Amino acid sequence: MLKNRRQSVNRPPTPDLTDDQAKVLTLQEVINIKLIESGEKEQLMELVREKLTECGWKDEMENICRAYIKKQGRNNVTLDELVRVITPKGRASIPDPIKAELLQRIRTFLVSAAL
Amino acid sequence: MQAQLICFPRVYISPVSVALSTLMSGPNGDDMPSDSQNMFFVMLVVFPMSIVVCVQLALHVFGDLLDSIIVDVASECHRIVRLGLERNLDEEEEELRLSAQARARIADPSNNVEANGKYVVDIFGQTHPPVANEIFDCMNCGRSIMAGRFAPHLEKCMGKGRKARLKATRSSTAAQNRYSRGSPVSTYSPYSSTASINRLSNGNPRVATGECSNGTVEEP
């Protein structure tokens, strides 16, 4: 039993700060925190949701969901399955102008956050 | 575009280092810039791959946003279906089946569309008689009328035909409106009604001088 305890304490070593990979992760986390704190993330989410609903992307995704559920049977579908089914199609079917505008806004935010 | 940026890392770094120095010396929102901010700026200055990282970061953020939205859509749909609030799930199939059946019935040549003559069979297999046969009471005269004969009855009852006009002149108000042109007083009505009786003598001449018969009318 003591052995088990020791194993549970044995964590993998914390990543070294000089490691490139670790730095990229840290940067992403930093950006994420900045996004949330400044409220930009919330604004971006609302903007994207509105645009995607307008252009019918959301309804397409819902139709795919319903068709999948109808096929599988109403009580056999888990949320995880649904997400796994939709994600590739969702990412691929984003209209280009919306994607471009969103990326532009994010890059602007990154630059303004850096300066 | 990425390749171009990689070729000129020095050009990119210098404005950032200038900005960094101004930021360090100039006034800032908070007195002490946070550690994470410092680290961020240091990273950008030290690593020439920062441009690529910037683009990667943007894509990563975009992917994050998209994932959240997708999970939202999926969970909303999942909830509605599981709670049974999605009523279309089975009803659509039912409707599709019914309409397919109806279409098949129309296309079926053995159906008695012309053979029955009077009674036409519609796509649901119902037949309707040529004259509507529901019976109700006329609100004008109070008689029991069959629905299919209601319009002609109203014509007579309310005043399109000659006989109806005859009846109408008996009531004093109607006489003022229709037959007595230029005679405004109701005292003239007996004269006008007798005159009209003499003029239009057909059927049963009514001897109703001075009487106003509003409600009770007899059909010939």
Tab-separated table of C-alpha atoms in Angstrom:
chain	number	residue	atom	x	y	z
A	1	MET	CA	0.000	0.000	0.000
A	2	LEU	CA	2.892	2.281	0.740
A	3	LYS	CA	4.214	1.556	-2.714
A	4	ASN	CA	0.944	2.700	-4.254
A	5	ARG	CA	1.159	5.921	-2.355
A	6	ARG	CA	4.649	6.602	-3.556
A	7	GLN	CA	3.600	5.904	-7.127
A	8	SER	CA	0.806	8.389	-6.879
A	9	VAL	CA	3.293	11.002	-5.773
A	10	ASN	CA	5.644	10.252	-8.635
A	11	ARG	CA	4.718	12.868	-11.176
A	12	PRO	CA	6.451	13.421	-14.488
A	13	PRO	CA	9.042	16.170	-14.157
A	14	THR	CA	7.794	19.697	-14.798
A	15	PRO	CA	8.831	20.860	-18.263
A	16	ASP	CA	12.028	22.834	-18.448
A	17	LEU	CA	11.654	26.494	-19.333
A	18	THR	CA	14.411	26.372	-21.928
A	19	ASP	CA	12.444	23.815	-23.895
A	20	ASP	CA	10.898	25.328	-27.066
A	21	GLN	CA	7.812	23.206	-26.913
A	22	ALA	CA	7.133	24.270	-23.372
A	23	LYS	CA	7.503	27.928	-24.279
A	24	VAL	CA	4.900	27.690	-27.047
A	25	LEU	CA	2.439	26.160	-24.610
A	26	THR	CA	3.074	28.869	-22.111
A	27	LEU	CA	2.544	31.523	-24.756
A	28	GLN	CA	-0.764	30.043	-25.696
A	29	GLU	CA	-1.856	29.991	-22.105
A	30	VAL	CA	-0.735	33.553	-21.664
A	31	ILE	CA	-2.679	34.661	-24.706
A	32	ASN	CA	-5.714	32.791	-23.520
A	33	ILE	CA	-5.589	34.498	-20.166
A	34	LYS	CA	-5.187	37.874	-21.809
A	35	LEU	CA	-8.115	37.214	-24.089
A	36	ILE	CA	-10.397	36.298	-21.251
A	37	GLU	CA	-9.298	39.070	-18.973
A	38	SER	CA	-9.764	41.817	-21.512
A	39	GLY	CA	-13.204	40.502	-22.430
A	40	GLU	CA	-12.153	40.037	-26.025
A	41	LYS	CA	-12.838	36.330	-25.962
A	42	GLU	CA	-16.451	36.863	-24.976
A	43	GLN	CA	-16.922	39.457	-27.710
A	44	LEU	CA	-15.365	37.217	-30.299
A	45	MET	CA	-17.571	34.313	-29.258
A	46	GLU	CA	-20.708	36.411	-29.589
A	47	LEU	CA	-19.617	37.752	-32.953
A	48	VAL	CA	-18.849	34.322	-34.326
A	49	ARG	CA	-22.055	32.793	-32.965
A	50	GLU	CA	-24.143	35.515	-34.565
A	51	LYS	CA	-22.414	35.212	-37.929
A	52	LEU	CA	-22.601	31.449	-38.004
A	53	THR	CA	-26.297	31.501	-37.148
A	54	GLU	CA	-26.938	34.095	-39.861
A	55	CYS	CA	-25.244	32.140	-42.594
A	56	GLY	CA	-27.036	28.916	-41.665
A	57	TRP	CA	-24.026	26.969	-40.446
A	58	LYS	CA	-25.645	26.315	-37.083
A	59	ASP	CA	-28.796	24.926	-38.700
A	60	GLU	CA	-26.733	22.657	-40.903
A	61	MET	CA	-24.949	21.297	-37.845
A	62	GLU	CA	-28.268	20.763	-36.059
A	63	ASN	CA	-29.627	18.863	-39.051
A	64	ILE	CA	-26.585	16.627	-39.070
A	65	CYS	CA	-27.114	16.031	-35.337
A	66	ARG	CA	-30.759	15.154	-35.763
A	67	ALA	CA	-30.101	12.837	-38.693
A	68	TYR	CA	-27.401	11.040	-36.727
A	69	ILE	CA	-29.661	10.706	-33.697
A	70	LYS	CA	-32.533	9.431	-35.811
A	71	LYS	CA	-30.257	6.817	-37.299
A	72	GLN	CA	-28.778	5.685	-34.000
A	73	GLY	CA	-31.936	5.737	-31.965
A	74	ARG	CA	-32.952	8.503	-29.605
A	75	ASN	CA	-31.633	7.118	-26.363
A	76	ASN	CA	-28.402	5.623	-27.627
A	77	VAL	CA	-26.529	8.818	-28.387
A	78	THR	CA	-24.099	10.492	-25.996
A	79	LEU	CA	-22.963	14.086	-26.166
A	80	ASP	CA	-19.402	12.952	-26.784
A	81	GLU	CA	-20.431	10.995	-29.851
A	82	LEU	CA	-22.309	13.973	-31.224
A	83	VAL	CA	-19.359	16.285	-30.726
A	84	ARG	CA	-17.054	13.783	-32.357
A	85	VAL	CA	-19.404	13.500	-35.329
A	86	ILE	CA	-19.867	17.208	-35.840
A	87	THR	CA	-16.383	18.559	-35.223
A	88	PRO	CA	-14.661	17.606	-38.485
A	89	LYS	CA	-17.631	18.632	-40.599
A	90	GLY	CA	-18.091	21.804	-38.597
A	91	ARG	CA	-14.496	22.879	-38.932
A	92	ALA	CA	-14.490	22.163	-42.645
A	93	SER	CA	-17.749	23.900	-43.484
A	94	ILE	CA	-17.001	27.252	-41.913
A	95	PRO	CA	-17.501	29.871	-44.646
A	96	ASP	CA	-14.225	31.480	-45.687
A	97	PRO	CA	-15.136	35.142	-45.156
A	98	ILE	CA	-16.138	34.473	-41.562
A	99	LYS	CA	-12.944	32.554	-40.909
A	100	ALA	CA	-10.820	35.268	-42.486
A	101	GLU	CA	-12.492	38.030	-40.505
A	102	LEU	CA	-12.118	36.145	-37.258
A	103	LEU	CA	-8.451	35.402	-37.841
A	104	GLN	CA	-7.893	39.045	-38.687
A	105	ARG	CA	-9.446	40.162	-35.432
A	106	ILE	CA	-7.429	37.686	-33.424
A	107	ARG	CA	-4.201	38.786	-35.057
A	108	THR	CA	-5.058	42.405	-34.379
A	109	PHE	CA	-5.666	41.542	-30.771
A	110	LEU	CA	-2.365	39.665	-30.535
A	111	VAL	CA	-0.477	42.601	-31.951
A	112	SER	CA	-2.218	45.046	-29.650
A	113	ALA	CA	-1.568	42.754	-26.715
A	114	ALA	CA	2.114	42.596	-27.589
A	115	LEU	CA	2.560	46.333	-27.852
B	1	MET	CA	3.409	34.824	-46.471
B	2	GLN	CA	5.000	32.854	-43.658
B	3	ALA	CA	8.190	32.311	-45.681
B	4	GLN	CA	8.588	36.031	-46.290
B	5	LEU	CA	8.278	36.812	-42.639
B	6	ILE	CA	10.841	34.222	-41.695
B	7	CYS	CA	13.384	35.760	-44.086
B	8	PHE	CA	13.255	39.111	-42.351
B	9	PRO	CA	13.162	38.415	-38.673
B	10	ARG	CA	15.379	41.386	-37.799
B	11	VAL	CA	12.944	43.792	-39.456
B	12	TYR	CA	10.188	42.457	-37.285
B	13	ILE	CA	12.087	42.373	-34.035
B	14	SER	CA	13.230	45.964	-34.029
B	15	PRO	CA	9.846	47.670	-33.846
B	16	VAL	CA	8.915	45.282	-31.094
B	17	SER	CA	12.055	46.070	-29.122
B	18	VAL	CA	11.379	49.787	-29.563
B	19	ALA	CA	7.851	49.305	-28.392
B	20	LEU	CA	9.129	47.287	-25.482
B	21	SER	CA	11.487	49.994	-24.364
B	22	THR	CA	8.833	52.691	-24.609
B	23	LEU	CA	6.496	50.514	-22.664
B	24	MET	CA	9.028	49.960	-19.944
B	25	SER	CA	9.750	53.642	-19.551
B	26	GLY	CA	6.381	55.232	-20.367
B	27	PRO	CA	3.271	55.255	-18.161
B	28	ASN	CA	1.313	52.084	-18.021
B	29	GLY	CA	-2.147	51.151	-16.802
B	30	ASP	CA	-0.781	49.449	-13.706
B	31	ASP	CA	2.447	50.394	-12.015
B	32	MET	CA	4.112	47.031	-12.340
B	33	PRO	CA	3.657	45.113	-15.627
B	34	SER	CA	2.720	41.536	-14.743
B	35	ASP	CA	5.217	38.748	-14.980
B	36	SER	CA	3.338	37.025	-17.743
B	37	GLN	CA	3.398	40.174	-19.833
B	38	ASN	CA	7.125	40.518	-19.342
B	39	MET	CA	7.686	36.952	-20.313
B	40	PHE	CA	5.548	37.422	-23.393
B	41	PHE	CA	7.513	40.434	-24.603
B	42	VAL	CA	10.818	38.757	-23.875
B	43	MET	CA	9.752	35.768	-25.870
B	44	LEU	CA	8.796	37.880	-28.845
B	45	VAL	CA	12.100	39.700	-28.845
B	46	VAL	CA	14.374	36.767	-28.270
B	47	PHE	CA	12.857	34.266	-30.649
B	48	PRO	CA	12.896	35.088	-34.371
B	49	MET	CA	10.320	32.397	-34.980
B	50	SER	CA	7.865	34.641	-33.235
B	51	ILE	CA	6.014	35.472	-36.427
B	52	VAL	CA	5.251	31.861	-37.157
B	53	VAL	CA	4.259	31.451	-33.561
B	54	CYS	CA	1.950	34.430	-33.894
B	55	VAL	CA	0.129	32.882	-36.804
B	56	GLN	CA	-0.012	29.558	-35.011
B	57	LEU	CA	-1.406	31.253	-31.961
B	58	ALA	CA	-4.142	32.900	-33.977
B	59	LEU	CA	-5.105	29.573	-35.484
B	60	HIS	CA	-5.054	27.932	-32.085
B	61	VAL	CA	-7.319	30.577	-30.598
B	62	PHE	CA	-9.628	30.269	-33.559
B	63	GLY	CA	-9.774	26.514	-33.098
B	64	ASP	CA	-10.593	26.962	-29.421
B	65	LEU	CA	-13.465	29.314	-30.169
B	66	LEU	CA	-14.816	26.998	-32.814
B	67	ASP	CA	-14.649	23.989	-30.503
B	68	SER	CA	-16.614	25.813	-27.824
B	69	ILE	CA	-19.290	26.790	-30.313
B	70	ILE	CA	-19.519	23.273	-31.710
B	71	VAL	CA	-19.912	21.799	-28.247
B	72	ASP	CA	-22.655	24.363	-27.544
B	73	VAL	CA	-24.586	23.433	-30.675
B	74	ALA	CA	-24.198	19.716	-30.030
B	75	SER	CA	-25.265	19.951	-26.406
B	76	GLU	CA	-28.332	22.040	-27.268
B	77	CYS	CA	-29.427	19.567	-29.907
B	78	HIS	CA	-28.695	16.604	-27.636
B	79	ARG	CA	-30.732	18.128	-24.819
B	80	ILE	CA	-33.756	18.837	-26.970
B	81	VAL	CA	-33.837	15.362	-28.417
B	82	ARG	CA	-33.287	13.611	-25.119
B	83	LEU	CA	-35.978	15.591	-23.329
B	84	GLY	CA	-38.449	14.697	-26.034
B	85	LEU	CA	-39.000	18.328	-26.989
B	86	GLU	CA	-38.150	17.577	-30.601
B	87	ARG	CA	-41.568	16.626	-31.862
B	88	ASN	CA	-40.559	16.356	-35.481
B	89	LEU	CA	-38.336	13.385	-34.949
B	90	ASP	CA	-40.976	10.723	-35.616
B	91	GLU	CA	-43.810	12.847	-36.973
B	92	GLU	CA	-41.980	13.661	-40.173
B	93	GLU	CA	-41.759	10.028	-41.122
B	94	GLU	CA	-45.461	9.598	-40.437
B	95	GLU	CA	-46.362	12.544	-42.658
B	96	LEU	CA	-44.053	11.406	-45.414
B	97	ARG	CA	-45.688	8.007	-45.353
B	98	LEU	CA	-49.209	9.422	-45.492
B	99	SER	CA	-48.434	11.741	-48.386
B	100	ALA	CA	-46.762	8.899	-50.272
B	101	GLN	CA	-49.885	6.798	-49.740
B	102	ALA	CA	-52.125	9.584	-51.001
B	103	ARG	CA	-49.980	10.052	-54.066
B	104	ALA	CA	-50.145	6.340	-54.786
B	105	ARG	CA	-53.907	6.414	-54.505
B	106	ILE	CA	-54.161	9.207	-57.074
B	107	ALA	CA	-51.854	7.518	-59.505
B	108	ASP	CA	-53.795	4.281	-59.142
B	109	PRO	CA	-55.840	3.805	-62.358
B	110	SER	CA	-58.333	1.441	-60.752
B	111	ASN	CA	-59.687	4.258	-58.640
B	112	ASN	CA	-63.304	5.268	-59.282
B	113	VAL	CA	-62.803	8.916	-60.178
B	114	GLU	CA	-65.110	9.128	-63.192
B	115	ALA	CA	-67.031	5.910	-62.807
B	116	ASN	CA	-69.092	7.132	-59.915
B	117	GLY	CA	-70.320	10.238	-61.685
B	118	LYS	CA	-71.866	12.268	-58.936
B	119	TYR	CA	-69.690	11.152	-56.092
B	120	VAL	CA	-66.004	12.036	-56.563
B	121	VAL	CA	-63.472	10.260	-54.395
B	122	ASP	CA	-60.686	12.521	-53.106
B	123	ILE	CA	-57.154	11.466	-52.122
B	124	PHE	CA	-58.158	10.555	-48.590
B	125	GLY	CA	-60.870	8.243	-49.829
B	126	GLN	CA	-63.738	10.506	-48.764
B	127	THR	CA	-66.814	11.302	-50.867
B	128	HIS	CA	-68.769	14.550	-50.718
B	129	PRO	CA	-72.384	14.966	-51.946
B	130	PRO	CA	-72.788	17.630	-54.653
B	131	VAL	CA	-75.029	19.750	-52.430
B	132	ALA	CA	-74.037	20.421	-48.848
B	133	ASN	CA	-76.728	18.892	-46.678
B	134	GLU	CA	-76.196	20.326	-43.201
B	135	ILE	CA	-79.345	22.038	-41.846
B	136	PHE	CA	-79.410	25.178	-39.722
B	137	ASP	CA	-81.613	28.216	-39.010
B	138	CYS	CA	-81.638	31.369	-41.103
B	139	MET	CA	-80.844	34.377	-38.949
B	140	ASN	CA	-83.094	36.673	-40.935
B	141	CYS	CA	-86.381	34.824	-41.100
B	142	GLY	CA	-85.741	32.036	-38.598
B	143	ARG	CA	-86.555	29.082	-40.844
B	144	SER	CA	-84.632	25.827	-41.120
B	145	ILE	CA	-82.539	25.946	-44.257
B	146	MET	CA	-80.262	23.394	-45.891
B	147	ALA	CA	-76.709	24.723	-46.248
B	148	GLY	CA	-76.539	24.118	-49.986
B	149	ARG	CA	-79.748	26.096	-50.523
B	150	PHE	CA	-78.822	28.936	-48.189
B	151	ALA	CA	-77.626	31.461	-50.772
B	152	PRO	CA	-80.771	31.382	-52.930
B	153	HIS	CA	-82.841	31.538	-49.758
B	154	LEU	CA	-80.976	34.645	-48.616
B	155	GLU	CA	-81.576	36.282	-51.973
B	156	LYS	CA	-85.296	35.954	-51.475
B	157	CYS	CA	-85.193	36.567	-47.786
B	158	MET	CA	-83.039	39.680	-47.759
B	159	GLY	CA	-83.976	41.577	-50.844
B	160	LYS	CA	-82.468	40.848	-54.217
B	161	GLY	CA	-85.601	39.535	-55.938
B	162	ARG	CA	-88.943	41.197	-56.733
B	163	LYS	CA	-90.863	39.281	-54.123
B	164	ALA	CA	-88.379	40.268	-51.485
B	165	ARG	CA	-88.693	43.910	-52.509
B	166	LEU	CA	-92.446	43.582	-52.178
B	167	LYS	CA	-92.101	42.345	-48.652
B	168	ALA	CA	-89.624	45.066	-47.829
B	169	THR	CA	-91.953	47.867	-48.817
B	170	ARG	CA	-94.452	46.802	-46.183
B	171	SER	CA	-92.227	47.886	-43.356
B	172	SER	CA	-92.244	51.660	-42.909
B	173	THR	CA	-88.516	52.154	-42.740
B	174	ALA	CA	-87.901	50.135	-45.878
B	175	ALA	CA	-90.511	52.128	-47.722
B	176	GLN	CA	-88.686	55.353	-46.940
B	177	ASN	CA	-85.425	53.995	-48.235
B	178	ARG	CA	-86.475	52.295	-51.436
B	179	TYR	CA	-89.799	53.150	-52.984
B	180	SER	CA	-90.716	56.580	-51.749
B	181	ARG	CA	-88.406	58.809	-53.733
B	182	GLY	CA	-88.746	62.335	-52.520
B	183	SER	CA	-91.382	61.557	-49.953
B	184	PRO	CA	-89.608	61.792	-46.627
B	185	VAL	CA	-92.519	61.165	-44.185
B	186	SER	CA	-93.661	57.758	-43.144
B	187	THR	CA	-97.324	58.717	-43.479
B	188	TYR	CA	-96.941	58.223	-47.187
B	189	SER	CA	-96.161	54.612	-46.796
B	190	PRO	CA	-99.688	53.248	-47.044
B	191	TYR	CA	-100.163	55.105	-50.311
B	192	SER	CA	-96.908	53.915	-51.726
B	193	SER	CA	-97.543	50.356	-50.754
B	194	THR	CA	-100.992	50.301	-52.367
B	195	ALA	CA	-99.487	51.926	-55.425
B	196	SER	CA	-96.824	49.267	-55.590
B	197	ILE	CA	-99.387	46.555	-55.168
B	198	ASN	CA	-101.352	47.931	-58.104
B	199	ARG	CA	-98.247	48.228	-60.207
B	200	LEU	CA	-96.786	44.871	-59.525
B	201	SER	CA	-99.851	42.748	-59.500
B	202	ASN	CA	-98.744	39.209	-59.503
B	203	GLY	CA	-99.051	36.432	-57.052
B	204	ASN	CA	-101.128	37.323	-54.034
B	205	PRO	CA	-101.896	41.003	-53.677
B	206	ARG	CA	-101.399	41.890	-50.072
B	207	VAL	CA	-103.946	44.035	-48.330
B	208	ALA	CA	-101.595	45.462	-45.756
B	209	THR	CA	-102.279	49.144	-46.004
B	210	GLY	CA	-101.191	50.850	-42.841
B	211	GLU	CA	-99.776	47.727	-41.413
B	212	CYS	CA	-96.088	47.367	-40.958
B	213	SER	CA	-95.140	43.797	-41.273
B	214	ASN	CA	-91.549	43.488	-40.250
B	215	GLY	CA	-91.027	39.964	-39.134
B	216	THR	CA	-93.815	37.813	-40.348
B	217	VAL	CA	-93.659	37.268	-44.058
B	218	GLU	CA	-95.365	34.561	-45.970
B	219	GLU	CA	-93.710	32.974	-48.920
B	220	PRO	CA	-95.993	32.163	-51.845
